[in-house]
Coordinates of N, CA and C in Angstrom, one line a residue:
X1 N -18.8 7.8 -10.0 CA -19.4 8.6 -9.0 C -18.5 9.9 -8.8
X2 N -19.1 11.0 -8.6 CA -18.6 12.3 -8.0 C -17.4 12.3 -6.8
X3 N -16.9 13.0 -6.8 CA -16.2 13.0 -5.4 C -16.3 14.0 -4.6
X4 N -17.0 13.6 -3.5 CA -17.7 14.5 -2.1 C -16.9 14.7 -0.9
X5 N -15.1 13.9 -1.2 CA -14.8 14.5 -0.1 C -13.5 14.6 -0.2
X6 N -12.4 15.6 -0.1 CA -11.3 16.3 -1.0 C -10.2 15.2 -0.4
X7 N -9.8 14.7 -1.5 CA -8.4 14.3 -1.6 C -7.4 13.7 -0.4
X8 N -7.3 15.0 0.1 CA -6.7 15.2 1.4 C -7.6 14.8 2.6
X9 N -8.2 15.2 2.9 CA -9.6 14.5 3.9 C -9.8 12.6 3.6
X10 N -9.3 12.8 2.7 CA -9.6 10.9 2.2 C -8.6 10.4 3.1
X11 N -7.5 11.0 2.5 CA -5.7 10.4 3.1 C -5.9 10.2 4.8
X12 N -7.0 11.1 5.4 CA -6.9 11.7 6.9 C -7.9 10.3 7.4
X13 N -8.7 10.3 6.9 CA -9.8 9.2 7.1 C -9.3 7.8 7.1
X14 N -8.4 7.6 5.7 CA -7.9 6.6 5.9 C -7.0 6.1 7.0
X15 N -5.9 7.1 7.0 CA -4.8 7.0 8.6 C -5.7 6.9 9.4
X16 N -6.5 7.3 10.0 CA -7.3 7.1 11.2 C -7.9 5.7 11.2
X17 N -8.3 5.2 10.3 CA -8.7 3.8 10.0 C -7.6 2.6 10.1
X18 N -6.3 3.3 9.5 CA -5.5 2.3 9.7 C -4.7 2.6 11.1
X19 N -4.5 3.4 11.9 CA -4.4 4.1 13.0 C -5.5 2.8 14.4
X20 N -6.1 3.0 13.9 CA -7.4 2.5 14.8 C -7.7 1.0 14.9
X21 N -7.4 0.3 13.8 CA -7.0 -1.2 13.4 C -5.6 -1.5 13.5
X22 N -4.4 -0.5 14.1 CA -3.6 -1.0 14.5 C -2.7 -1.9 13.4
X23 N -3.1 -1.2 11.9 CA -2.5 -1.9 11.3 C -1.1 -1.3 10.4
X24 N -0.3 -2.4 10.3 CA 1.2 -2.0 10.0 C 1.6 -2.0 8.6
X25 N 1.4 -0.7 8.4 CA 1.5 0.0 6.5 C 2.8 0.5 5.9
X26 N 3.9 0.1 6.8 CA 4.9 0.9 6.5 C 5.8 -0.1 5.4
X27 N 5.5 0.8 4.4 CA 6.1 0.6 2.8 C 7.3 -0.3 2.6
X28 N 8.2 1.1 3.5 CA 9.7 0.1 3.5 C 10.2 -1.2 3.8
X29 N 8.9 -2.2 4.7 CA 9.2 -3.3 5.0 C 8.6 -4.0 3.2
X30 N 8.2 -3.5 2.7 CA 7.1 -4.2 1.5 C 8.0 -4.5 0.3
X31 N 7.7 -5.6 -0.4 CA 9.0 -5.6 -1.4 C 8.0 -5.1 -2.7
X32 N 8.5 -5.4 -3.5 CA 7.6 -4.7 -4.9 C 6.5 -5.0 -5.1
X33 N 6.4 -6.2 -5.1 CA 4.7 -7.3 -5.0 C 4.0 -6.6 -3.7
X34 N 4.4 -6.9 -3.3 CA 3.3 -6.0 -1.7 C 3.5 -4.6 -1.9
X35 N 4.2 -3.6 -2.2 CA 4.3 -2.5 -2.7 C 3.5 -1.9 -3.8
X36 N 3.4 -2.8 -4.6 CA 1.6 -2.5 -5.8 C 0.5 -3.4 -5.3
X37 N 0.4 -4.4 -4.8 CA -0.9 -4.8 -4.5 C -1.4 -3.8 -3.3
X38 N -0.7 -3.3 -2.4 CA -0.7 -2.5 -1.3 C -1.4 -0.9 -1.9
X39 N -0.3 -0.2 -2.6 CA -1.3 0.8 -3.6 C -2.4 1.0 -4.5
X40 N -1.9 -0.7 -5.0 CA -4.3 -0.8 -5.2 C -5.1 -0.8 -4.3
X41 N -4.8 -1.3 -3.2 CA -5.8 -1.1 -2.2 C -6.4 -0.2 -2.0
X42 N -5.2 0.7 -1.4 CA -5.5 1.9 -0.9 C -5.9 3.1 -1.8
X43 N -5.7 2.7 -3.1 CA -6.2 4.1 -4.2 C -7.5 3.5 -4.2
X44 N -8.0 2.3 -4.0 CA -9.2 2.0 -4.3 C -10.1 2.1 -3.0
X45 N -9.2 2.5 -2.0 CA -10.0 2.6 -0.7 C -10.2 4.4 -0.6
X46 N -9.2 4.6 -0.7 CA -9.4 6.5 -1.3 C -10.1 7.1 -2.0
X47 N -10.6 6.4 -3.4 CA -12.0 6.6 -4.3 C -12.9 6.3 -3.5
X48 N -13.0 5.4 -2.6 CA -14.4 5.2 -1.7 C -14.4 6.1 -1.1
X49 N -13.5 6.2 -0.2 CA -14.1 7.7 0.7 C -14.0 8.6 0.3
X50 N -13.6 8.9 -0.8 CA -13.8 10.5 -1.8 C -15.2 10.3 -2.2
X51 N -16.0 9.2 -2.6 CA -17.5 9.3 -3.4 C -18.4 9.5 -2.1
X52 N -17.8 8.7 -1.0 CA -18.7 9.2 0.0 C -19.5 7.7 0.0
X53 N -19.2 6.5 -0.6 CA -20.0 5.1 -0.1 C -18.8 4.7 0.5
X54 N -17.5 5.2 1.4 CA -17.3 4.3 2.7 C -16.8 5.6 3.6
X55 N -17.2 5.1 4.9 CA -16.8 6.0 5.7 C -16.1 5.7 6.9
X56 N -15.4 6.3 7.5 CA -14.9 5.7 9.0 C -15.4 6.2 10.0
X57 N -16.2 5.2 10.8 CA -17.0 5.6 11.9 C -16.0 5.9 13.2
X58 N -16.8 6.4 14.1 CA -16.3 7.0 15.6 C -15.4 5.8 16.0
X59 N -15.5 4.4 15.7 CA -14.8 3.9 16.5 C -13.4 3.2 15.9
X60 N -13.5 3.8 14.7 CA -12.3 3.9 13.5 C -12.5 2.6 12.4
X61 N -13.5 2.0 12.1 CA -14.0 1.2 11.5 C -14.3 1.5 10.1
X62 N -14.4 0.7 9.0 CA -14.6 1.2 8.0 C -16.4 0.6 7.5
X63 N -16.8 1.8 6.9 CA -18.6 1.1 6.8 C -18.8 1.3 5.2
X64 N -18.9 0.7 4.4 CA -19.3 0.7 3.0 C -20.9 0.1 2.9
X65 N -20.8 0.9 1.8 CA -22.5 1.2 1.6 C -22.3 0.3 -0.4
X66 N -22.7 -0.7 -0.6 CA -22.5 -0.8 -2.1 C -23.3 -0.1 -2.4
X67 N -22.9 0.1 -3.7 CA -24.0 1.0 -5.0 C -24.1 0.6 -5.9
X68 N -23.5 -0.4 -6.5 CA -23.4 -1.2 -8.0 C -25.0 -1.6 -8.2
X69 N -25.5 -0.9 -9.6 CA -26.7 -1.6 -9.5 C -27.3 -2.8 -9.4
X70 N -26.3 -3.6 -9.9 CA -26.4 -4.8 -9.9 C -25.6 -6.0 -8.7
X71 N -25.3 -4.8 -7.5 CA -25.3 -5.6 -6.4 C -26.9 -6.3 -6.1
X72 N -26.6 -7.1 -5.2 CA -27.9 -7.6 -4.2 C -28.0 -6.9 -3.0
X73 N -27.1 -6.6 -2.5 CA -26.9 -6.2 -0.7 C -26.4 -4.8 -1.2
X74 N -27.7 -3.6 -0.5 CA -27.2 -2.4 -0.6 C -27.2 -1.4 1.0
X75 N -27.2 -2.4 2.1 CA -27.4 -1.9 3.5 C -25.5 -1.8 3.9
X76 N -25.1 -0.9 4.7 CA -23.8 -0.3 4.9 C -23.2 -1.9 5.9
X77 N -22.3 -1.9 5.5 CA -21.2 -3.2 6.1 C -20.1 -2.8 6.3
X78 N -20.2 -2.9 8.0 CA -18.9 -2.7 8.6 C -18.0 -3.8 9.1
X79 N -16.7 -3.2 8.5 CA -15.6 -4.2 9.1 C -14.8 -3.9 10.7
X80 N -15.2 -4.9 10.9 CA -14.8 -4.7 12.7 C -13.3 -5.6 12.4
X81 N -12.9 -5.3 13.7 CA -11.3 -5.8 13.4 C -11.3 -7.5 13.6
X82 N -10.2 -8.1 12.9 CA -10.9 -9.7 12.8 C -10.2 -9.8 14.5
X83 N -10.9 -11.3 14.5 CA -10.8 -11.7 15.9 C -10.3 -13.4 15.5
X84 N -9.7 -14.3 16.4 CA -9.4 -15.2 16.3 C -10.8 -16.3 15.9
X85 N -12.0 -15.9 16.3 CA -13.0 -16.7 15.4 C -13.5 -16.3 14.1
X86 N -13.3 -15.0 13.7 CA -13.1 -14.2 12.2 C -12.5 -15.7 11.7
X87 N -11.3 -16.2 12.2 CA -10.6 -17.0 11.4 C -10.6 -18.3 11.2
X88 N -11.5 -18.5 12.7 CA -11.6 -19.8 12.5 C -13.0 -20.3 11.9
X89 N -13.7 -19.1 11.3 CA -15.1 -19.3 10.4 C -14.6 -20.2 9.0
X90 N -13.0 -20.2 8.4 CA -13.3 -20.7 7.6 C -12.7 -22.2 8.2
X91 N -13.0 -22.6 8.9 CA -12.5 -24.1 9.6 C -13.3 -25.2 8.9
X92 N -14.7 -24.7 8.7 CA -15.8 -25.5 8.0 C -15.9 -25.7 6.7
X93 N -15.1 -25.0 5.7 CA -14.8 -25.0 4.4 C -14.2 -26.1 4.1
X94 N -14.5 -26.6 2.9 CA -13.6 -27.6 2.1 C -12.0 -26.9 1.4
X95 N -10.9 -27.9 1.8 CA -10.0 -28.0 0.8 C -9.8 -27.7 -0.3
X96 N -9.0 -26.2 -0.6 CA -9.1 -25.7 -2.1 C -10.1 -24.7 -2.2
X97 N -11.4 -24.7 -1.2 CA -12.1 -23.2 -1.6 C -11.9 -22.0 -0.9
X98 N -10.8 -22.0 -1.4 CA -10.1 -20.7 -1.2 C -10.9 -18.9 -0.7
X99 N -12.1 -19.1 -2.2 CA -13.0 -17.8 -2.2 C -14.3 -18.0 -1.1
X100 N -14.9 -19.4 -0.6 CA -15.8 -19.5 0.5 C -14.5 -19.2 1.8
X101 N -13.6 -19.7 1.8 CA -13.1 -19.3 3.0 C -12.8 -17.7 3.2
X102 N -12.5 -17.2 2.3 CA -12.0 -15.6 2.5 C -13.5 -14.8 2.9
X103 N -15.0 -15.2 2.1 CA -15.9 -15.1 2.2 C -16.6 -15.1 3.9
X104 N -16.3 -16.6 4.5 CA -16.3 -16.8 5.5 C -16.0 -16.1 6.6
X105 N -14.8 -15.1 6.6 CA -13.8 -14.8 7.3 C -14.4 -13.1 6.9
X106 N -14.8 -12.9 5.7 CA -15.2 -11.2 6.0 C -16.6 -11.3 6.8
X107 N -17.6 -12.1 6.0 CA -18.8 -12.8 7.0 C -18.5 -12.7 8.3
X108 N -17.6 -13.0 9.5 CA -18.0 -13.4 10.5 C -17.1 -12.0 11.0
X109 N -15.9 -11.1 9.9 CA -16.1 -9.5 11.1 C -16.9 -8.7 10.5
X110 N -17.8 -8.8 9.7 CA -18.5 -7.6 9.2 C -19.8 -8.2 9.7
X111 N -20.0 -9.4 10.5 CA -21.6 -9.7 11.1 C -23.1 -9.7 10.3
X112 N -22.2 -9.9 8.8 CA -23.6 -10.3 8.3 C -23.1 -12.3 7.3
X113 N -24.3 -12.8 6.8 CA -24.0 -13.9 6.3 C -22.8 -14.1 4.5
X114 N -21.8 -15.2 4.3 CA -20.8 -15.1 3.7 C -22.0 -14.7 2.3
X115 N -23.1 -14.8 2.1 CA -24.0 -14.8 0.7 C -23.7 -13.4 0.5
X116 N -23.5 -12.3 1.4 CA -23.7 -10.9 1.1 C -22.2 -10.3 0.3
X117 N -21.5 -10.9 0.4 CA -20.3 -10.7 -0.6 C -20.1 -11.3 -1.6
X118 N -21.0 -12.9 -1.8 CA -21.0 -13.5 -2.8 C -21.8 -12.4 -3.9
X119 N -23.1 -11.5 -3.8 CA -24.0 -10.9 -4.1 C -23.6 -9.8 -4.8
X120 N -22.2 -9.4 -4.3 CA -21.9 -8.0 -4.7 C -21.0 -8.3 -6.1
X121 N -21.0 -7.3 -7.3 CA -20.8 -6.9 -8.1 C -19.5 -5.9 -8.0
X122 N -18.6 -6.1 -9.1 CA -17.8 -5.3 -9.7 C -16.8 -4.5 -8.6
X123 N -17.2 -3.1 -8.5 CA -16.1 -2.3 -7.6 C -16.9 -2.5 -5.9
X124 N -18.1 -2.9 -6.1 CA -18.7 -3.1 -4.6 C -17.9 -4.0 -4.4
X125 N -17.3 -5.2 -5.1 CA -17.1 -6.6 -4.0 C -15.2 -6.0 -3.9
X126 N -14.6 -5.2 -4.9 CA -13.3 -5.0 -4.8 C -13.2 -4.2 -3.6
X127 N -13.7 -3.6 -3.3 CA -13.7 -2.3 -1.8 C -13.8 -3.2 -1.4
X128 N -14.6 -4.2 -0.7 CA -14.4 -5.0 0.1 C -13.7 -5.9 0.7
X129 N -13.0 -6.4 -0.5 CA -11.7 -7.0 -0.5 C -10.6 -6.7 -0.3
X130 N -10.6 -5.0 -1.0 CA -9.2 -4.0 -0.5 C -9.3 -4.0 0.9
X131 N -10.6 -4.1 1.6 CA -10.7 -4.0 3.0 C -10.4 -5.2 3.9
X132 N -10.4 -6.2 3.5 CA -9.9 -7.6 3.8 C -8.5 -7.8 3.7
X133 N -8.5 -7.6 2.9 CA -6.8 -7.6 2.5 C -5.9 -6.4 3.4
X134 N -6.3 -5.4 4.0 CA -5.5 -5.0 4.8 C -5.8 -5.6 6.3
X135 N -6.9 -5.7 6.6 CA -7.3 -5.6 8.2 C -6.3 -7.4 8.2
X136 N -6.4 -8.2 7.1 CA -5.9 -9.7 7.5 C -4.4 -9.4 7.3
X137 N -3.5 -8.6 7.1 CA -2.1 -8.2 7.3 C -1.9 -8.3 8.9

């Protein structure tokens, strides 16, 4: 995809996002392993809002729109900040399913059903999980 929104405007979007969710990104606590999984995220959350399929709404939220053709779910899904029943959605999971529980838990702060991440494809379901993976820090 193109990139529709400069570099720098990305970086600004992002801080406001992570600003907003109150979440704690400061590197120097991070050892090497959290220090590269941490920069995947975020370069992969920076290509999103450079192409212009995620954005941060007024209330500092992040909304992704998939595009993968071969997603199923192409309506914008917003991640609201998790909440203590965010977490207790995966209470009902079996032992060992690891992926229905993480599923579970984006399902109940993005307010749609866990099938809509199972659905998604390729760099659609990775943006999403870059986005999981920080808001659950």
């Amino acid at each position: 995809m193109e990139q529709k929104i400069a570099t720098e405007m990305a970086e600004v979007e992002f801080n406001r996002f992570t600003d907003a969710m109150d979440l704690d990104l400061d590197t120097a606590d991070m050892d090497a392993e959290d220090l590269t999984a941490f920069t995947k995220q975020k370069n992969r959350i920076l290509r999103a809002i450079e192409n212009g399929s995620l954005i941060i709404n007024d209330n500092g939220e992040a909304v992704y729109t998939p595009c993968r053709p071969g997603s199923k779910h192409s309506d914008p899904i917003t991640f609201h900040e998790r909440t203590g029943a965010s977490l207790m959605a995966m209470d009902g999971k079996k032992k060992n399913h690891d992926v229905a529980k993480t599923y579970a838990v984006m399902a109940d702060m993005c307010k749609v059903h866990q099938s809509v991440f199972a659905g998604l494809v390729g760099t659609d379901v990775k943006i999403c999980e870059a986005l999981f993976a920080l808001l659950m820090d």
